[in-house]
Short mmCIF file of C-alpha atoms in Angstrom, two decimals:
data_model
loop_
_atom_site.label_atom_id
_atom_site.label_comp_id
_atom_site.label_asym_id
_atom_site.label_seq_id
_atom_site.Cartn_x
_atom_site.Cartn_y
_atom_site.Cartn_z
CA MET A 682 3.44 -36.69 -3.65
CA LYS A 683 5.49 -33.86 -5.09
CA LYS A 684 7.69 -31.83 -3.00
CA LEU A 685 6.13 -28.44 -2.16
CA SER A 686 8.84 -26.35 -3.67
CA SER A 687 7.93 -28.22 -7.06
CA ARG A 688 4.26 -27.37 -6.66
CA LEU A 689 4.41 -23.82 -5.99
CA ASN A 690 5.79 -21.34 -8.68
CA LEU A 691 8.24 -19.34 -6.89
CA GLU A 692 9.52 -17.40 -10.16
CA LEU A 693 6.06 -16.31 -11.05
CA ALA A 694 5.69 -15.12 -7.08
CA TRP A 695 9.14 -13.38 -7.34
CA LYS A 696 7.90 -11.36 -10.42
CA ARG A 697 4.59 -10.70 -8.61
CA VAL A 698 6.45 -9.38 -5.53
CA ARG A 699 8.64 -7.16 -7.36
CA SER A 700 5.67 -5.78 -9.31
CA ASP A 701 3.68 -5.14 -5.98
CA GLN A 702 6.13 -3.56 -3.96
CA TYR A 703 5.64 -0.01 -4.92
CA ASN A 704 2.88 0.78 -2.60
CA ASP A 705 4.21 -0.90 0.47
CA ILE A 706 3.33 0.82 3.62
CA VAL A 707 7.12 0.72 4.67
CA PRO A 708 9.16 0.80 1.27
CA ASP A 709 12.35 -1.12 1.04
CA ILE A 710 15.24 1.26 0.77
CA LEU A 711 16.62 -0.56 -2.20
CA GLN A 712 13.20 -1.51 -3.70
CA LEU A 713 14.33 -5.20 -3.48
CA ARG A 714 17.11 -4.99 -6.01
CA ASP A 715 19.34 -6.69 -4.05
CA VAL A 716 17.07 -9.80 -3.83
CA ASP A 717 16.63 -9.35 -7.78
CA TYR A 718 20.41 -9.56 -8.31
CA ASP A 719 20.68 -12.77 -6.31
CA ARG A 720 17.15 -14.20 -7.49
CA ALA A 721 18.33 -17.56 -8.37
CA ASN A 722 20.28 -18.27 -4.96
CA THR A 723 17.40 -16.91 -3.06
CA LEU A 724 14.52 -18.86 -4.70
CA ALA A 725 16.52 -22.19 -4.41
CA ARG A 726 17.00 -21.37 -0.37
CA VAL A 727 13.37 -20.66 -0.47
CA GLY A 728 12.55 -24.03 -2.18
CA LYS A 729 14.84 -25.84 0.24
CA ARG A 730 13.05 -24.42 3.37
CA LEU A 731 9.71 -25.24 1.74
CA ASP A 732 10.65 -28.88 1.61
CA LYS A 733 11.82 -29.01 5.27
CA GLY A 734 8.77 -27.44 6.70
CA TYR A 735 8.70 -23.37 5.98
CA GLU A 736 8.53 -21.36 9.27
CA PRO A 737 7.95 -17.47 8.71
CA SER A 738 9.42 -14.78 10.49
CA GLU A 739 7.84 -12.25 12.60
CA LEU A 740 6.10 -9.06 10.88
CA LEU A 741 7.64 -6.01 11.96
CA THR A 742 4.68 -3.40 12.32
CA ILE A 743 4.21 0.11 12.34
CA ASP A 744 0.80 2.19 13.17
CA VAL A 745 -0.35 4.19 10.06
CA PRO A 746 -2.65 7.15 10.88
CA LYS A 747 -6.06 7.39 9.30
CA ARG A 748 -7.98 10.71 8.48
CA GLY A 749 -9.71 10.82 11.68
CA TYR A 750 -6.48 10.21 13.65
CA THR A 751 -7.20 6.53 14.41
CA LEU A 752 -4.75 4.11 13.46
CA ARG A 753 -4.56 1.23 11.49
CA LEU A 754 -1.72 -1.61 11.60
CA GLY A 755 0.71 -1.68 8.76
CA SER A 756 3.42 -4.41 8.33
CA ASN A 757 6.45 -5.34 6.58
CA MET A 758 7.47 -8.99 5.67
CA VAL A 759 10.89 -10.34 4.84
CA PRO A 760 11.22 -10.99 0.96
CA GLU A 761 11.27 -14.85 1.39
CA ASP A 762 8.14 -14.68 3.36
CA ARG A 763 6.42 -12.45 0.93
CA ILE A 764 7.47 -14.65 -2.21
CA VAL A 765 6.07 -17.87 -0.38
CA TYR A 766 2.80 -16.05 0.51
CA GLN A 767 2.60 -14.91 -2.84
CA ALA A 768 3.08 -18.48 -4.33
CA VAL A 769 0.62 -20.09 -2.03
CA VAL A 770 -2.09 -17.51 -2.96
CA ASP A 771 -1.17 -18.07 -6.82
CA PHE A 772 -1.64 -21.65 -6.16
CA ILE A 773 -5.15 -21.39 -4.37
CA SER A 774 -6.27 -18.79 -6.97
CA GLY A 775 -6.08 -21.22 -9.82
CA LYS A 776 -8.27 -23.76 -7.76
CA ILE A 777 -11.26 -21.79 -6.39
CA GLU A 778 -14.23 -19.75 -7.51
CA GLU A 779 -13.82 -16.04 -7.68
CA PRO A 780 -16.70 -13.73 -6.49
CA PRO A 781 -19.39 -13.15 -8.97
CA LYS A 782 -18.06 -10.77 -11.73
CA GLU A 783 -21.58 -9.09 -12.23
CA CYS A 784 -21.17 -7.37 -8.88
CA VAL A 785 -17.62 -7.54 -7.50
CA PHE A 786 -15.24 -5.32 -9.46
CA SER A 787 -12.25 -5.38 -7.17
CA TYR A 788 -8.99 -7.53 -7.41
CA ARG A 789 -10.34 -9.58 -10.46
CA LEU A 790 -7.34 -12.00 -11.50
CA ASP A 791 -5.58 -11.17 -14.74
CA LYS A 792 -6.63 -13.81 -17.60
CA SER A 793 -3.19 -14.61 -17.98
CA SER A 794 -1.81 -16.69 -15.26
CA THR A 795 1.73 -15.58 -15.76
CA SER A 796 1.11 -11.93 -15.99
CA ARG A 797 3.64 -9.85 -13.84
CA SER A 798 0.43 -8.49 -11.89
CA MET A 799 -1.92 -10.72 -10.30
CA PHE A 800 -4.93 -8.59 -11.06
CA ARG A 801 -6.25 -6.95 -14.08
CA PHE A 802 -5.20 -3.24 -14.06
CA TRP A 803 -7.56 -1.38 -11.33
CA ARG A 804 -8.43 1.22 -13.66
CA LYS A 805 -10.47 -0.91 -16.07
CA SER A 806 -12.33 -2.86 -13.27
CA TRP A 807 -13.19 0.47 -11.31
CA LEU A 808 -14.56 2.14 -14.45
CA GLU A 809 -16.76 -1.01 -15.25
CA TRP A 810 -18.16 -0.84 -11.49
CA ARG A 811 -19.06 2.80 -11.98
CA LYS A 812 -20.78 2.09 -15.60
CA GLU A 813 -22.64 -0.87 -14.10
CA MET A 814 -24.16 1.27 -11.23
CA ARG A 815 -25.21 3.90 -13.93
CA ARG A 816 -26.89 1.36 -16.02
CA VAL A 817 -28.81 0.07 -13.23
CA TYR A 818 -29.69 3.42 -12.02
CA LYS A 819 -31.32 4.14 -15.35
CA LEU A 820 -33.60 1.12 -14.93
CA GLY A 821 -35.31 2.87 -12.07
CA TYR A 822 -33.37 1.90 -8.98
CA ARG A 823 -33.08 5.40 -7.81
CA CYS A 824 -32.49 4.85 -3.93
CA LEU A 825 -28.82 4.07 -3.04
CA LEU A 826 -27.38 2.41 0.04
CA ARG A 827 -23.81 3.08 0.60
CA THR A 828 -21.82 1.29 3.25
CA ASP A 829 -18.43 -0.02 4.30
CA ILE A 830 -17.13 -2.97 6.15
CA ALA A 831 -15.45 -1.81 9.64
CA ALA A 832 -11.75 -3.03 10.29
CA TYR A 833 -12.11 -5.70 7.22
CA PHE A 834 -8.65 -7.19 7.19
CA GLU A 835 -8.05 -7.21 10.84
CA HIS A 836 -11.06 -9.36 11.47
CA ILE A 837 -10.72 -11.90 8.95
CA ASP A 838 -11.09 -15.30 10.65
CA HIS A 839 -8.68 -17.96 9.36
CA ARG A 840 -10.81 -20.79 10.37
CA ILE A 841 -13.84 -19.54 8.50
CA LEU A 842 -11.49 -18.74 5.43
CA ARG A 843 -10.39 -22.33 5.48
CA ASN A 844 -13.51 -24.05 6.53
CA GLU A 845 -16.18 -22.25 4.70
CA ILE A 846 -14.29 -21.23 1.59
CA LEU A 847 -11.20 -23.14 0.94
CA ASN A 848 -11.81 -26.73 2.04
CA GLY A 849 -14.79 -27.22 -0.19
CA GLN A 850 -12.58 -26.17 -3.39
CA ILE A 851 -9.15 -27.39 -2.68
CA GLY A 852 -8.68 -31.10 -2.96
CA PRO A 853 -7.01 -33.25 -0.29
CA ARG A 854 -4.05 -33.58 -2.17
CA SER A 855 -3.40 -29.64 -1.82
CA ARG A 856 -3.96 -29.54 1.90
CA GLU A 857 -0.38 -29.36 2.37
CA VAL A 858 -0.65 -25.98 0.65
CA LEU A 859 -3.59 -24.84 3.06
CA ASP A 860 -1.73 -25.92 5.99
CA LEU A 861 1.28 -23.76 4.96
CA LEU A 862 -1.04 -20.69 4.42
CA GLY A 863 -2.43 -21.26 7.76
CA ARG A 864 1.16 -21.34 9.44
CA LEU A 865 1.81 -18.21 7.83
CA LEU A 866 -1.47 -16.28 8.82
CA GLN A 867 -1.24 -17.45 12.20
CA LYS A 868 2.38 -16.24 12.69
CA TRP A 869 1.33 -12.80 11.27
CA ALA A 870 -1.97 -12.41 12.96
CA PRO A 871 -2.17 -8.79 14.33
CA SER A 872 -4.63 -9.84 17.18
CA SER A 873 -3.68 -11.69 20.22
CA ILE A 874 -6.24 -14.09 18.99
CA LYS A 875 -4.02 -15.71 16.53
CA HIS A 876 -6.67 -17.05 14.12
CA ILE A 877 -7.94 -13.52 13.62
CA GLY A 878 -6.66 -10.80 10.88
CA ILE A 879 -4.16 -10.94 7.87
CA PRO A 880 -1.72 -8.39 7.06
CA GLN A 881 -2.48 -5.58 4.70
CA GLY A 882 -0.80 -3.92 1.85
CA CYS A 883 0.17 -6.83 -0.61
CA ASP A 884 -1.81 -8.43 -3.54
CA ALA A 885 -1.91 -11.79 -1.86
CA SER A 886 -3.81 -10.43 1.13
CA SER A 887 -6.04 -8.29 -1.09
CA PHE A 888 -7.16 -11.49 -2.88
CA ILE A 889 -7.61 -13.30 0.33
CA GLY A 890 -9.99 -10.57 1.47
CA ASN A 891 -11.83 -10.41 -1.80
CA ILE A 892 -12.55 -14.06 -1.59
CA TYR A 893 -13.59 -13.98 2.26
CA LEU A 894 -16.76 -12.13 1.31
CA ILE A 895 -17.64 -14.58 -1.65
CA ASN A 896 -20.73 -15.92 0.35
CA LEU A 897 -22.02 -12.39 1.08
CA ASP A 898 -21.69 -11.71 -2.51
CA LYS A 899 -23.51 -14.84 -3.74
CA THR A 900 -26.34 -14.31 -1.11
CA MET A 901 -26.96 -10.65 -2.22
CA LYS A 902 -26.90 -11.68 -5.84
CA ARG A 903 -29.22 -14.83 -5.27
CA LYS A 904 -31.70 -12.77 -3.55
CA GLY A 905 -31.99 -10.28 -6.33
CA PHE A 906 -30.54 -7.15 -4.85
CA LYS A 907 -28.64 -4.60 -7.22
CA TYR A 908 -25.48 -5.13 -5.19
CA PHE A 909 -22.02 -3.83 -6.09
CA ARG A 910 -18.75 -4.25 -4.22
CA TYR A 911 -15.22 -2.86 -4.61
CA SER A 912 -13.10 -4.15 -1.90
CA ASP A 913 -14.85 -3.25 1.37
CA GLU A 914 -17.13 -0.47 -0.12
CA ILE A 915 -20.69 -1.77 -0.88
CA TYR A 916 -23.33 -0.06 -2.99
CA VAL A 917 -26.93 -1.57 -3.36
CA LEU A 918 -29.39 0.26 -5.69
CA THR A 919 -33.06 -0.12 -4.77
CA LYS A 920 -36.29 1.20 -5.81
CA GLY A 921 -37.24 2.53 -2.41
CA GLU A 922 -36.06 3.04 0.91
CA ARG A 923 -37.71 0.16 2.46
CA GLN A 924 -35.72 -2.23 0.24
CA ALA A 925 -32.59 -0.41 1.02
CA ARG A 926 -33.22 -1.21 4.68
CA GLU A 927 -33.95 -4.62 3.89
CA ALA A 928 -30.42 -4.64 2.07
CA ILE A 929 -28.78 -3.51 5.15
CA GLY A 930 -30.36 -6.31 7.48
CA GLN A 931 -29.23 -9.01 4.73
CA ILE A 932 -25.79 -7.69 4.72
CA THR A 933 -25.42 -7.36 8.38
CA ARG A 934 -26.80 -10.93 8.85
CA GLU A 935 -24.17 -12.46 6.20
CA LEU A 936 -21.43 -10.51 7.70
CA ARG A 937 -22.02 -11.61 11.17
CA LYS A 938 -21.38 -15.29 10.08
CA LEU A 939 -17.95 -13.90 8.97
CA HIS A 940 -17.28 -12.23 12.33
CA LEU A 941 -17.59 -8.70 10.41
CA ASN A 942 -19.65 -5.95 10.61
CA LEU A 943 -20.60 -2.64 8.80
CA GLN A 944 -19.19 0.71 9.71
CA GLU A 945 -22.08 2.79 11.38
CA ALA A 946 -20.76 6.16 10.44
CA LYS A 947 -20.20 5.31 6.67
CA THR A 948 -23.79 3.56 6.20
CA ASP A 949 -26.14 5.97 4.72
CA ILE A 950 -29.19 5.61 2.55
CA ILE A 951 -29.53 8.27 -0.23
CA THR A 952 -32.81 9.11 -1.69
CA ARG A 953 -32.59 12.53 -3.36
CA ARG A 954 -32.01 12.14 -6.97
CA GLU A 955 -29.34 14.88 -7.28
CA GLU A 956 -27.21 13.15 -4.45
CA VAL A 957 -27.48 9.60 -6.09
CA GLU A 958 -26.41 11.01 -9.28
CA LYS A 959 -23.45 12.99 -7.64
CA GLU A 960 -22.54 9.74 -6.00
CA ILE A 961 -22.64 7.31 -9.02
CA GLY A 962 -21.08 9.99 -11.19
CA THR A 963 -20.59 10.35 -14.99
CA PRO A 964 -18.38 8.78 -17.43
CA GLU A 965 -16.67 12.04 -17.87
CA GLU A 966 -16.07 12.48 -14.24
CA ASP A 967 -14.59 9.18 -14.02
CA ARG A 968 -12.17 9.81 -16.83
CA ARG A 969 -10.97 12.96 -15.16
CA ARG A 970 -10.45 11.08 -11.84
CA ASP A 971 -8.18 8.60 -13.65
CA PHE A 972 -4.58 9.65 -13.02
CA ASP A 973 -3.04 9.13 -16.37
CA TYR A 974 -5.99 10.16 -18.52
CA GLU A 975 -4.94 13.89 -19.39
CA PHE A 976 -1.43 12.57 -19.86
CA GLN A 977 -1.70 9.57 -22.11
CA SER A 978 -1.42 11.53 -25.34
CA LEU A 979 1.75 13.43 -24.33
CA ARG A 980 4.19 10.57 -24.90
CA GLY A 981 7.06 12.14 -22.76
CA ARG A 982 6.22 15.80 -24.18
CA LYS A 983 5.73 18.71 -21.58
CA PRO A 984 1.97 19.20 -20.91
CA SER A 985 0.69 22.23 -22.71
CA LYS A 986 0.01 25.63 -20.80
CA GLU A 987 -3.72 25.16 -21.02
CA LEU A 988 -3.39 21.66 -19.26
CA GLN A 989 -1.07 23.20 -16.69
CA ARG A 990 -3.65 25.99 -16.17
CA LYS A 991 -6.37 23.37 -15.83
CA ILE A 992 -4.51 21.51 -13.06
CA ALA A 993 -3.80 24.96 -11.35
CA ARG A 994 -7.44 25.81 -11.38
CA ALA A 995 -8.42 22.47 -10.02
CA TYR A 996 -5.98 22.78 -7.17
CA SER A 997 -7.26 26.27 -6.29
CA GLU A 998 -10.80 25.06 -6.11
CA VAL A 999 -10.12 22.01 -4.17
CA THR A 1000 -7.94 23.99 -1.50
CA LYS A 1001 -10.15 27.15 -1.86
CA LYS A 1002 -6.89 29.26 -2.75
CA GLY A 1003 -4.95 27.58 -0.14
CA ARG A 1004 -7.44 28.48 2.74
CA VAL A 1005 -9.16 25.49 3.53
CA ARG A 1006 -8.64 23.71 6.61
CA ALA A 1007 -7.22 20.30 6.31
CA LYS A 1008 -10.34 18.60 8.06
CA GLU A 1009 -12.50 20.18 5.32
CA LEU A 1010 -10.24 18.89 2.37
CA GLU A 1011 -11.86 16.61 -0.04
CA VAL A 1012 -8.96 13.99 0.12
CA SER A 1013 -9.76 12.22 -3.30
CA LYS A 1014 -9.53 15.42 -5.17
CA PHE A 1015 -6.43 16.70 -3.38
CA ARG A 1016 -4.78 13.54 -4.17
CA TRP A 1017 -5.92 14.09 -7.81
CA CYS A 1018 -4.25 17.47 -7.82
CA ILE A 1019 -1.10 16.66 -6.00
CA ASN A 1020 -0.46 13.67 -8.29
CA ARG A 1021 -0.81 15.97 -11.44
CA LEU A 1022 1.43 18.82 -9.80
CA ILE A 1023 4.04 16.22 -9.40
CA LYS A 1024 3.71 15.18 -13.37
CA ILE A 1025 4.27 18.79 -14.30
CA ARG A 1026 6.70 19.50 -11.29
CA SER A 1027 4.90 22.36 -10.14
CA ASP A 1028 5.62 23.94 -6.64
CA LYS A 1029 2.03 25.35 -6.31
CA ALA A 1030 1.17 23.28 -3.33
CA VAL A 1031 4.56 23.26 -1.46
CA ASN A 1032 3.70 26.00 0.96
CA PHE A 1033 0.28 24.54 1.73
CA THR A 1034 1.57 21.26 2.32
CA LEU A 1035 4.21 22.32 4.67
CA LYS A 1036 1.90 24.37 6.92
CA ARG A 1037 -0.34 21.25 7.18
CA LEU A 1038 2.05 18.64 8.25
CA ARG A 1039 0.40 18.35 11.43
CA GLU A 1040 -3.02 17.81 10.19
CA LEU A 1041 -1.90 15.73 7.18
CA PRO A 1042 -0.21 12.50 8.83
CA PHE A 1043 -2.52 10.26 6.93
CA LEU A 1044 -1.09 11.65 3.50
CA ALA A 1045 2.45 11.21 4.54
CA ASP A 1046 3.33 8.86 1.62
CA LEU A 1047 1.96 11.60 -0.61
CA CYS A 1048 3.53 14.35 0.65
CA PHE A 1049 6.91 12.59 0.38
CA LYS A 1050 5.96 11.83 -3.51
CA TYR A 1051 5.59 15.66 -3.95
CA LEU A 1052 8.00 17.41 -1.65
CA ARG A 1053 11.06 15.27 -2.64
CA LEU A 1054 11.01 17.14 -5.82
CA PHE A 1055 11.76 20.36 -4.04
CA ALA A 1056 13.95 19.00 -0.99
CA HIS A 1057 16.96 21.03 -2.22
CA ARG A 1058 14.95 24.29 -1.19
CA LYS A 1059 16.18 25.61 2.14
CA HIS A 1060 12.72 26.57 3.23
CA VAL A 1061 11.35 23.01 2.53
CA ARG A 1062 14.14 21.58 4.59
CA ASN A 1063 13.56 23.96 7.42
CA ALA A 1064 10.01 23.17 7.71
CA ILE A 1065 10.41 19.65 7.82
CA ILE A 1066 13.28 19.73 10.37
CA ASP A 1067 11.35 22.38 12.46
CA PHE A 1068 8.48 19.48 12.45
CA LEU A 1069 10.76 16.58 13.41
CA ARG A 1070 11.93 18.55 16.22
CA SER A 1071 8.53 19.58 17.37
CA GLU A 1072 5.91 18.03 19.67
CA ASP A 1073 3.68 17.30 16.77
CA ASN A 1074 5.96 14.79 15.38
CA ILE A 1075 4.11 11.62 17.09
CA TYR A 1076 3.63 9.42 14.41
CA ALA A 1077 6.53 7.05 13.27
CA TRP A 1078 4.98 6.55 9.85
CA GLN A 1079 5.01 10.22 8.95
CA GLU A 1080 8.51 10.77 10.54
CA MET A 1081 9.80 7.98 8.17
CA TRP A 1082 8.35 9.47 5.02
CA LEU A 1083 9.68 12.84 6.06
CA LEU A 1084 13.29 11.87 6.50
CA LEU A 1085 13.05 9.90 3.22
CA THR A 1086 12.11 13.36 1.82
CA LEU A 1087 15.19 14.69 3.30
CA SER A 1088 17.14 12.23 1.59
CA HIS A 1089 16.40 13.70 -1.59
CA ALA A 1090 18.01 17.09 -0.70
CA ARG A 1091 21.53 17.88 -2.23
CA LYS A 1092 23.17 18.54 1.01
CA LEU A 1093 21.94 19.09 4.68
CA ASP A 1094 23.86 21.70 7.19
CA GLU A 1095 25.17 20.52 10.45
CA GLY A 1096 22.22 21.57 12.42
CA GLU A 1097 19.93 19.45 10.02
CA LEU A 1098 22.35 16.67 10.13
CA GLN A 1099 22.31 16.66 13.92
CA VAL A 1100 18.39 16.02 14.08
CA VAL A 1101 19.24 13.11 11.97
CA ARG A 1102 21.90 11.81 14.12
CA ASP A 1103 19.62 12.15 17.20
CA ILE A 1104 16.86 9.96 15.69
CA ILE A 1105 19.23 7.18 15.09
CA SER A 1106 20.81 7.07 18.43
CA ASP A 1107 17.31 7.45 19.97
CA PRO A 1108 16.38 3.66 21.09
CA ARG A 1109 12.74 4.99 21.62
CA LYS A 1110 12.27 5.87 17.97
CA HIS A 1111 10.57 3.05 15.67
CA TRP A 1112 12.78 0.97 13.63
CA ALA A 1113 11.25 2.51 10.33
CA SER A 1114 12.39 6.00 11.24
CA ARG A 1115 15.93 5.11 12.14
CA VAL A 1116 16.12 3.13 8.98
CA ALA A 1117 15.17 6.45 7.11
CA ALA A 1118 17.39 8.58 9.01
CA ILE A 1119 20.45 6.07 8.51
CA LEU A 1120 19.62 6.39 4.73
CA VAL A 1121 19.88 10.26 4.95
CA LEU A 1122 22.96 10.18 7.06
CA GLY A 1123 24.65 7.79 4.63
CA LYS A 1124 23.85 9.92 1.72
CA LEU A 1125 24.36 13.32 2.99
CA GLY A 1126 26.76 13.13 6.14
CA ASP A 1127 30.32 12.68 6.00
CA ASP A 1128 32.71 9.71 6.32
CA THR A 1129 32.77 10.29 10.12
CA ASP A 1130 28.97 9.73 10.10
CA ARG A 1131 29.44 6.79 8.00
CA ARG A 1132 32.11 5.19 10.17
CA SER A 1133 29.90 5.73 13.24
CA LEU A 1134 27.28 3.76 11.27
CA THR A 1135 29.72 0.76 11.18
CA ASN A 1136 29.99 0.83 15.08
CA LEU A 1137 26.30 0.92 15.37
CA TYR A 1138 25.74 -2.25 13.41
CA TRP A 1139 27.18 -4.37 16.18
CA GLU A 1140 24.84 -2.93 18.67
CA GLU A 1141 21.88 -3.70 16.55
CA ASP A 1142 19.45 -6.66 16.73
CA ASN A 1143 16.78 -5.27 14.09
CA THR A 1144 17.53 -6.69 10.76
CA HIS A 1145 16.04 -3.91 9.01
CA VAL A 1146 18.20 -1.41 10.86
CA LYS A 1147 21.35 -3.49 9.96
CA ARG A 1148 20.26 -3.53 6.41
CA ALA A 1149 19.86 0.46 6.17
CA ILE A 1150 23.47 0.41 8.05
CA ALA A 1151 24.99 -1.71 5.11
CA VAL A 1152 23.46 0.66 2.64
CA GLY A 1153 24.26 3.86 4.39
CA VAL A 1154 28.28 3.23 4.38
CA HIS A 1155 28.27 2.50 0.65
CA ARG A 1156 29.84 5.99 0.15
CA LEU A 1157 32.74 5.30 2.29
CA PRO A 1158 36.14 4.94 0.45
CA LYS A 1159 36.06 1.51 -1.32
CA ALA A 1160 38.60 -0.10 0.62
CA THR A 1161 37.04 0.87 4.10
CA ARG A 1162 33.61 -0.18 2.85
CA ASP A 1163 34.62 -3.54 1.47
CA GLY A 1164 36.52 -4.24 4.74
CA PHE A 1165 33.26 -3.52 6.68
CA TYR A 1166 31.21 -5.70 4.12
CA SER A 1167 33.78 -8.51 4.48
CA GLN A 1168 33.20 -8.49 8.29
CA ILE A 1169 29.23 -8.49 8.17
CA GLU A 1170 28.76 -10.93 4.90
CA ASN A 1171 28.41 -13.93 7.06
CA ASP A 1172 25.86 -12.59 9.57
CA SER A 1173 23.03 -14.21 7.69
CA ASP A 1174 22.03 -15.49 4.18
CA ASP A 1175 20.11 -12.10 3.64
CA MET A 1176 23.22 -10.15 4.53
CA GLU A 1177 25.50 -12.19 2.41
CA ARG A 1178 23.01 -11.15 -0.63
CA LEU A 1179 22.88 -7.75 0.28
CA VAL A 1180 26.68 -7.25 0.38
CA LYS A 1181 27.00 -9.07 -2.99
CA TYR A 1182 24.81 -6.37 -4.41
CA LEU A 1183 26.43 -3.44 -2.46
CA LYS A 1184 29.84 -4.26 -3.75
CA GLN A 1185 28.96 -3.15 -7.24
CA THR A 1186 30.34 0.21 -8.11
CA ASN A 1187 26.79 2.05 -8.17
CA ILE A 1188 23.64 1.43 -6.35
CA GLU A 1189 20.21 3.18 -6.21
CA THR A 1190 18.00 3.66 -3.07
CA ILE A 1191 14.43 4.88 -3.01
#
């Protein structure tokens, strides 16, 4: 039998990990450039570990606030684990059946098995989903069941995944790959029940989540329901309310077999014609919701004044001229507006966003993308620093993004820097917050601050914090910096790779 390293395409997996990282729950401060710089050696080491019986590292986790102030568990993998996970799922995806394309539109595999992205571009699949629902609606299916699966990824059962879905399609010669997948998922299970739950936030998990529902998809199709699914969102078009209730019953029974449940709060049967039509939308509305639609023809040119006015009007409407309360905000439309304000570099939403930091922790990543454009402004920094000092600063995930926003300032005054130092030195702070604070201090502090980071290195156990310290001291005088790097480069293979990259003249961070 071939060695496991020769059966998994690590080069392809790395290419896909590199492409997939940009929506990570906790971003890598170098965006994995150091791994790419030493790609050949990294993949060779991963291959050797695979042939000796690969054992993954623990996930590093963080609670991510949702809109209702509930929390979902986010996580970070070390690069080697993520490469292996992607390679295993790539291998599996080439051997098993996908959910029926007539009714499942999320995470469809790219036709090219060597493409940089594992999936077709989401926009095309999303538009097809909407178009097919409208087609069926015109055939007389005027009642709409809309529902959602509760805590989907957290409740995926590894045993069901393997026994009911994978074993029947993966031949006995490939069982070694399934065993490896089992070890990965068991190590990373977010539950104390070690066969329940998979990590979120990467394409490999998105694929597993999609195929986990394949028996539900096939049953609903076989029974003749006009059933449509995009990830964990489910829509069923029927000719009446009774059929919609029957659909709920069938979905519920199938989900029980998978140890899953519907979200009661998000389950609704819509019978009024105007409400159904509003839900399924129109082609023009779908195009307007597409992020790049209005900018595709610009080819780098500045948007016209009319387009800028259109975006400003849409923003004013969504926020009711800045007076809307955060809990009344239509989040998808607000995202639409902010992403376009970023494109045209408009500061129209700056004050609105700063005043609602307490109410918008679930949009912290969006706030970062927007506010970093204006981090050089004193009132923006003041608002962020005041929030970091306040009792409302209770979410480490939001704190991390606000600190990363500060890293885009041109300078920080002594009071602002002290807030950053306090976060670094506070052992109660989450590792992700401390990583972000170290990046800020390394970029905007002085050499005394950077030397303090070199002393901190030897007290730290967290590999992500150590990685941040190595990046943070990069602006020290070259001789001092390289002397420190010589002391730490033998700490681990990962640190050796990082130091090799950092010894370049210039580096980029997030």
